Amino acid sequence: MTFQWPLCLIALIIVPVLTWLYVAAQKRRRTYAIRFTNLSLLERVAGKGPGMRRHIPPVIFGLALIALITGMARPMAVIALPRDRANVMLVFDVSGSMRSTDMTPSRIMAARQAAHLFVNALPASVQVGVISFNNVAEVRAPLTSDHSLIQHSIDTLQPGGGTAIGDGLNAALDQLRQQAKDNNGNIIPATIVLLSDGASNSGSDPMQAAQRAHQQHIRVNTVGVGARSSVSVGEGRASSALDEAALKAIADQTGGRYFYAGATKTLHQVYTDLSRQISWMTETTEISALLSALGVILFLLAGCLSLRWFQHFP
């Protein structure tokens, strides 16, 4: 928490001062009571005392004072808020190695399942698009808020061919550029989630595409799946090893994060976490009004308890 007017916090010194005065008053009260030598008569005259209950209103009063003084300092807190709008492009590697069965039931099926979970967790207002790439990139679904259409497009993903990561990224960036602003001219937050299981071996340079994403202020989160070494994909062929260094570099260049998922369960968790990050945004907000309201409520509570129990204010 930060404060726009931190000097106001100096006023908090009044709290320990009032506490000291209250404790001193209680000691004088106790001393006066002891001077009344006939304690049995004192009990009959004064009745049963309030006990520890008498300290509750002053404590609440002190908390109210702290809340109000802190509110005067104009505190700023980082809070999570649901997003009203966001654009997300899901970019899938559908090269031949994605048919590998080192993930259950296969890499492509695990990717599809995780993507379904991801889309299901997004708010209805978030627009989603789907890009697939092997030797070339293909727009499977343009940006849309029709999530059922997105789910159908995910089910059409089938592996085959090479790996053109740069082309996949560029295709996603083209889609996001077309809907970069809303009807009021406000920039819509945009994110790309790119999944791959190999090294780019065709198409444009992935790092040039990452530089373009950086210039457009679009974050790219990358996900690496499958084995970190070459594996057989059938017919006597082997897939290229996962290029984690390239995926990390793409994420770092754009302010995103890289995730490795070597198992289906892990991949599902990665996409679930990413959906939460996209659905919520952090914002630095002034909370003076909240603290002021809390202070007023505590003041009223302290006053009501004092009137209820002792017929006077603390």
Short mmCIF file of C-alpha atoms in Angstrom, two decimals:
data_model
loop_
_atom_site.label_atom_id
_atom_site.label_comp_id
_atom_site.label_asym_id
_atom_site.label_seq_id
_atom_site.Cartn_x
_atom_site.Cartn_y
_atom_site.Cartn_z
CA MET A 1 0.00 0.00 0.00
CA THR A 2 1.26 3.48 -0.86
CA PHE A 3 0.03 6.93 0.20
CA GLN A 4 -0.38 10.12 -1.83
CA TRP A 5 -0.32 12.29 1.33
CA PRO A 6 1.91 10.28 3.70
CA LEU A 7 2.53 13.25 6.03
CA CYS A 8 -1.05 12.89 7.24
CA LEU A 9 0.00 9.67 8.96
CA ILE A 10 1.86 11.77 11.53
CA ALA A 11 -1.57 12.41 13.04
CA LEU A 12 -1.65 8.74 14.12
CA ILE A 13 0.46 9.79 17.09
CA ILE A 14 -2.80 10.91 18.67
CA VAL A 15 -3.83 7.25 19.07
CA PRO A 16 -1.09 6.23 21.56
CA VAL A 17 -1.59 9.59 23.36
CA LEU A 18 -5.31 8.92 23.80
CA THR A 19 -4.51 5.35 24.85
CA TRP A 20 -2.18 6.63 27.56
CA LEU A 21 -4.79 9.12 28.78
CA TYR A 22 -7.42 6.36 28.88
CA VAL A 23 -5.17 4.02 30.87
CA ALA A 24 -4.30 6.86 33.28
CA ALA A 25 -8.00 7.61 33.77
CA GLN A 26 -8.69 3.97 34.58
CA LYS A 27 -5.91 3.95 37.19
CA ARG A 28 -7.32 7.08 38.86
CA ARG A 29 -10.77 5.48 38.85
CA ARG A 30 -9.38 2.38 40.54
CA THR A 31 -7.52 4.47 43.12
CA TYR A 32 -10.69 6.40 43.97
CA ALA A 33 -12.64 3.17 44.40
CA ILE A 34 -10.08 1.78 46.84
CA ARG A 35 -10.44 4.88 49.04
CA PHE A 36 -14.04 3.86 49.66
CA THR A 37 -13.14 1.64 52.62
CA ASN A 38 -16.51 -0.08 53.00
CA LEU A 39 -16.31 -2.29 49.90
CA SER A 40 -19.53 -4.17 50.62
CA LEU A 41 -21.43 -0.89 50.86
CA LEU A 42 -19.74 0.27 47.61
CA GLU A 43 -20.96 -2.85 45.83
CA ARG A 44 -24.50 -2.31 47.07
CA VAL A 45 -24.46 1.33 46.01
CA ALA A 46 -22.73 0.99 42.65
CA GLY A 47 -24.07 -2.42 41.71
CA LYS A 48 -22.23 -4.94 39.59
CA GLY A 49 -19.62 -3.27 37.39
CA PRO A 50 -19.46 -3.63 33.61
CA GLY A 51 -16.20 -5.56 33.78
CA MET A 52 -14.12 -5.85 30.63
CA ARG A 53 -17.11 -4.76 28.54
CA ARG A 54 -16.42 -1.11 29.39
CA HIS A 55 -13.21 -1.20 27.33
CA ILE A 56 -14.88 -2.32 24.09
CA PRO A 57 -16.31 1.06 22.92
CA PRO A 58 -13.00 2.92 23.48
CA VAL A 59 -11.12 0.25 21.52
CA ILE A 60 -13.60 0.53 18.63
CA PHE A 61 -13.32 4.33 18.87
CA GLY A 62 -9.52 4.02 18.52
CA LEU A 63 -9.86 1.77 15.46
CA ALA A 64 -12.25 4.26 13.90
CA LEU A 65 -9.76 7.06 14.47
CA ILE A 66 -6.98 5.01 12.82
CA ALA A 67 -9.19 4.28 9.80
CA LEU A 68 -10.12 7.94 9.32
CA ILE A 69 -6.56 9.23 9.67
CA THR A 70 -5.26 6.57 7.28
CA GLY A 71 -7.98 7.56 4.82
CA MET A 72 -6.82 11.18 5.02
CA ALA A 73 -3.41 10.05 3.72
CA ARG A 74 -5.09 8.89 0.47
CA PRO A 75 -3.91 5.25 0.45
CA MET A 76 -3.46 3.48 -2.88
CA ALA A 77 -3.86 -0.29 -3.08
CA VAL A 78 -3.43 -2.79 -5.91
CA ILE A 79 -6.68 -4.71 -6.26
CA ALA A 80 -7.97 -7.30 -8.73
CA LEU A 81 -10.93 -6.31 -10.89
CA PRO A 82 -12.86 -8.33 -13.46
CA ARG A 83 -12.11 -7.31 -17.05
CA ASP A 84 -14.93 -5.78 -19.06
CA ARG A 85 -13.16 -6.36 -22.38
CA ALA A 86 -10.19 -8.35 -23.61
CA ASN A 87 -8.99 -9.95 -26.85
CA VAL A 88 -7.22 -13.31 -26.76
CA MET A 89 -5.68 -15.23 -29.63
CA LEU A 90 -5.00 -18.94 -29.11
CA VAL A 91 -2.14 -20.03 -31.36
CA PHE A 92 -1.58 -23.79 -31.78
CA ASP A 93 1.30 -25.73 -33.25
CA VAL A 94 -0.30 -28.46 -35.39
CA SER A 95 2.91 -29.86 -36.83
CA GLY A 96 3.25 -33.60 -37.31
CA SER A 97 4.98 -34.06 -33.95
CA MET A 98 1.76 -33.04 -32.18
CA ARG A 99 0.37 -36.52 -32.88
CA SER A 100 2.95 -37.97 -30.47
CA THR A 101 1.46 -40.05 -27.63
CA ASP A 102 3.93 -39.09 -24.89
CA MET A 103 1.00 -37.11 -23.46
CA THR A 104 -2.41 -38.68 -22.81
CA PRO A 105 -4.04 -39.44 -25.19
CA SER A 106 -1.78 -37.42 -27.52
CA ARG A 107 -0.20 -33.99 -27.60
CA ILE A 108 -2.84 -32.54 -29.90
CA MET A 109 -5.72 -34.00 -27.88
CA ALA A 110 -4.20 -32.73 -24.63
CA ALA A 111 -3.84 -29.28 -26.20
CA ARG A 112 -7.45 -29.32 -27.37
CA GLN A 113 -8.73 -30.39 -23.96
CA ALA A 114 -6.73 -27.66 -22.20
CA ALA A 115 -7.98 -25.06 -24.68
CA HIS A 116 -11.60 -26.06 -24.00
CA LEU A 117 -11.04 -25.55 -20.26
CA PHE A 118 -9.42 -22.19 -20.99
CA VAL A 119 -12.31 -20.87 -23.07
CA ASN A 120 -14.93 -22.17 -20.63
CA ALA A 121 -13.31 -20.19 -17.82
CA LEU A 122 -13.30 -16.86 -19.68
CA PRO A 123 -16.03 -14.23 -19.18
CA ALA A 124 -18.53 -13.96 -22.02
CA SER A 125 -17.28 -10.44 -22.83
CA VAL A 126 -13.79 -11.68 -23.75
CA GLN A 127 -13.27 -12.11 -27.50
CA VAL A 128 -11.26 -15.17 -28.55
CA GLY A 129 -9.70 -16.20 -31.85
CA VAL A 130 -7.87 -19.35 -32.96
CA ILE A 131 -4.79 -19.65 -35.17
CA SER A 132 -3.08 -22.91 -36.14
CA PHE A 133 0.29 -23.28 -37.80
CA ASN A 134 2.44 -25.99 -39.33
CA ASN A 135 4.29 -25.04 -42.53
CA VAL A 136 1.85 -22.15 -42.86
CA ALA A 137 -0.52 -20.31 -40.53
CA GLU A 138 -4.29 -20.55 -40.78
CA VAL A 139 -7.04 -18.53 -39.13
CA ARG A 140 -9.38 -21.15 -37.68
CA ALA A 141 -11.64 -18.56 -36.05
CA PRO A 142 -11.41 -14.75 -36.09
CA LEU A 143 -11.87 -12.80 -32.88
CA THR A 144 -15.39 -13.36 -31.60
CA SER A 145 -17.38 -13.45 -28.38
CA ASP A 146 -19.16 -16.58 -29.66
CA HIS A 147 -17.29 -19.06 -27.49
CA SER A 148 -19.21 -22.03 -28.89
CA LEU A 149 -17.73 -21.23 -32.31
CA ILE A 150 -14.28 -21.16 -30.73
CA GLN A 151 -14.84 -24.53 -29.10
CA HIS A 152 -15.83 -26.00 -32.46
CA SER A 153 -12.75 -24.56 -34.17
CA ILE A 154 -10.51 -26.09 -31.49
CA ASP A 155 -11.98 -29.50 -32.26
CA THR A 156 -10.91 -29.17 -35.92
CA LEU A 157 -7.19 -29.02 -35.06
CA GLN A 158 -5.32 -31.91 -36.69
CA PRO A 159 -1.51 -32.41 -36.82
CA GLY A 160 0.65 -32.58 -39.92
CA GLY A 161 3.54 -30.73 -41.53
CA GLY A 162 6.36 -28.55 -40.21
CA THR A 163 6.61 -25.72 -37.69
CA ALA A 164 6.32 -22.02 -38.60
CA ILE A 165 6.08 -20.27 -35.22
CA GLY A 166 6.76 -16.83 -36.68
CA ASP A 167 3.92 -17.15 -39.20
CA GLY A 168 1.52 -18.22 -36.44
CA LEU A 169 2.44 -15.21 -34.33
CA ASN A 170 2.12 -12.79 -37.25
CA ALA A 171 -1.31 -14.16 -38.15
CA ALA A 172 -2.47 -13.64 -34.56
CA LEU A 173 -1.10 -10.09 -34.53
CA ASP A 174 -2.94 -9.31 -37.76
CA GLN A 175 -6.21 -10.42 -36.17
CA LEU A 176 -5.61 -8.35 -33.03
CA ARG A 177 -4.69 -5.26 -35.04
CA GLN A 178 -8.08 -5.37 -36.79
CA GLN A 179 -9.90 -5.08 -33.43
CA ALA A 180 -7.38 -3.16 -31.36
CA LYS A 181 -9.92 -0.56 -30.15
CA ASP A 182 -13.54 -0.57 -29.02
CA ASN A 183 -16.32 1.65 -30.38
CA ASN A 184 -15.24 4.49 -28.10
CA GLY A 185 -11.66 4.40 -29.34
CA ASN A 186 -10.27 2.78 -26.20
CA ILE A 187 -7.48 0.22 -26.60
CA ILE A 188 -8.66 -3.30 -25.78
CA PRO A 189 -6.15 -5.35 -23.71
CA ALA A 190 -4.79 -8.12 -25.93
CA THR A 191 -2.98 -11.37 -25.18
CA ILE A 192 -1.62 -14.24 -27.26
CA VAL A 193 -1.27 -17.76 -25.87
CA LEU A 194 1.06 -19.76 -28.10
CA LEU A 195 1.55 -23.51 -27.74
CA SER A 196 4.32 -25.45 -29.49
CA ASP A 197 6.16 -28.74 -29.12
CA GLY A 198 9.12 -28.18 -31.45
CA ALA A 199 11.56 -25.76 -33.07
CA SER A 200 10.57 -23.37 -35.84
CA ASN A 201 11.84 -24.77 -39.15
CA SER A 202 9.93 -22.73 -41.74
CA GLY A 203 8.28 -19.38 -42.33
CA SER A 204 9.24 -16.02 -40.83
CA ASP A 205 11.60 -15.39 -37.93
CA PRO A 206 9.75 -15.87 -34.59
CA MET A 207 11.84 -13.18 -32.89
CA GLN A 208 10.87 -10.61 -35.51
CA ALA A 209 7.24 -11.47 -34.85
CA ALA A 210 7.91 -11.13 -31.11
CA GLN A 211 9.42 -7.70 -31.70
CA ARG A 212 6.28 -6.72 -33.59
CA ALA A 213 4.12 -7.91 -30.67
CA HIS A 214 6.25 -5.81 -28.32
CA GLN A 215 5.73 -2.73 -30.51
CA GLN A 216 1.98 -3.34 -30.49
CA HIS A 217 2.05 -3.77 -26.66
CA ILE A 218 0.68 -7.30 -26.93
CA ARG A 219 1.81 -9.86 -24.37
CA VAL A 220 2.65 -13.35 -25.62
CA ASN A 221 2.48 -16.22 -23.13
CA THR A 222 4.18 -19.31 -24.52
CA VAL A 223 3.57 -22.94 -23.59
CA GLY A 224 5.98 -25.77 -24.39
CA VAL A 225 4.55 -29.29 -24.45
CA GLY A 226 5.85 -32.81 -24.84
CA ALA A 227 9.30 -34.26 -24.32
CA ARG A 228 12.31 -31.97 -24.20
CA SER A 229 14.18 -34.32 -26.56
CA SER A 230 13.29 -35.73 -29.98
CA VAL A 231 10.67 -38.49 -29.99
CA SER A 232 9.35 -40.85 -32.63
CA VAL A 233 6.17 -39.72 -34.38
CA GLY A 234 5.72 -42.88 -36.42
CA GLU A 235 6.81 -44.09 -39.85
CA GLY A 236 10.44 -44.08 -38.74
CA ARG A 237 10.48 -40.28 -38.30
CA ALA A 238 11.44 -38.24 -35.23
CA SER A 239 10.16 -34.86 -34.17
CA SER A 240 12.47 -31.92 -33.51
CA ALA A 241 13.17 -31.24 -29.84
CA LEU A 242 11.17 -28.59 -28.02
CA ASP A 243 12.91 -25.21 -28.43
CA GLU A 244 12.38 -23.84 -24.94
CA ALA A 245 14.99 -21.12 -25.41
CA ALA A 246 13.02 -19.64 -28.32
CA LEU A 247 9.70 -19.81 -26.47
CA LYS A 248 11.23 -18.16 -23.41
CA ALA A 249 12.75 -15.43 -25.58
CA ILE A 250 9.40 -14.71 -27.24
CA ALA A 251 7.68 -14.43 -23.84
CA ASP A 252 10.46 -12.25 -22.39
CA GLN A 253 10.45 -9.95 -25.41
CA THR A 254 6.74 -9.23 -24.99
CA GLY A 255 6.44 -9.19 -21.19
CA GLY A 256 4.74 -12.58 -21.09
CA ARG A 257 5.63 -15.84 -19.35
CA TYR A 258 6.85 -19.21 -20.53
CA PHE A 259 5.32 -22.43 -19.18
CA TYR A 260 6.49 -25.99 -19.70
CA ALA A 261 3.91 -28.77 -19.57
CA GLY A 262 5.29 -32.26 -19.93
CA ALA A 263 2.06 -33.96 -18.88
CA THR A 264 -1.61 -33.51 -19.73
CA LYS A 265 -2.57 -32.58 -16.15
CA THR A 266 0.10 -29.90 -16.04
CA LEU A 267 -1.05 -28.47 -19.37
CA HIS A 268 -4.62 -28.26 -18.11
CA GLN A 269 -3.42 -26.38 -15.02
CA VAL A 270 -1.35 -23.96 -17.12
CA TYR A 271 -4.33 -23.01 -19.28
CA THR A 272 -6.60 -22.71 -16.24
CA ASP A 273 -4.14 -20.31 -14.59
CA LEU A 274 -3.81 -18.29 -17.79
CA SER A 275 -7.58 -17.92 -18.07
CA ARG A 276 -7.67 -16.47 -14.54
CA GLN A 277 -4.92 -13.98 -15.39
CA ILE A 278 -6.78 -12.82 -18.48
CA SER A 279 -10.19 -12.65 -16.75
CA TRP A 280 -8.88 -10.36 -14.01
CA MET A 281 -6.70 -7.27 -14.07
CA THR A 282 -4.77 -5.53 -11.32
CA GLU A 283 -5.31 -1.83 -10.86
CA THR A 284 -3.90 0.71 -8.42
CA THR A 285 -6.92 2.33 -6.81
CA GLU A 286 -7.37 4.92 -4.09
CA ILE A 287 -9.25 3.42 -1.14
CA SER A 288 -9.74 6.57 0.95
CA ALA A 289 -13.51 6.32 0.63
CA LEU A 290 -13.52 2.75 1.93
CA LEU A 291 -11.43 3.64 4.99
CA SER A 292 -13.51 6.74 5.67
CA ALA A 293 -16.72 4.70 5.51
CA LEU A 294 -15.17 2.10 7.82
CA GLY A 295 -14.18 4.82 10.27
CA VAL A 296 -17.69 6.31 10.35
CA ILE A 297 -19.25 2.87 10.86
CA LEU A 298 -16.87 2.13 13.76
CA PHE A 299 -17.60 5.52 15.34
CA LEU A 300 -21.32 4.84 15.18
CA LEU A 301 -20.84 1.34 16.57
CA ALA A 302 -18.78 2.66 19.49
CA GLY A 303 -21.41 5.31 20.23
CA CYS A 304 -24.32 2.86 20.06
CA LEU A 305 -22.60 0.38 22.38
CA SER A 306 -21.80 3.14 24.88
CA LEU A 307 -25.38 4.38 24.91
CA ARG A 308 -26.71 0.85 25.12
CA TRP A 309 -24.49 -0.25 28.01
CA PHE A 310 -23.60 2.93 29.90
CA GLN A 311 -25.94 5.71 28.63
CA HIS A 312 -22.97 7.88 27.64
CA PHE A 313 -20.36 8.14 24.86
CA PRO A 314 -16.87 6.68 25.38
#
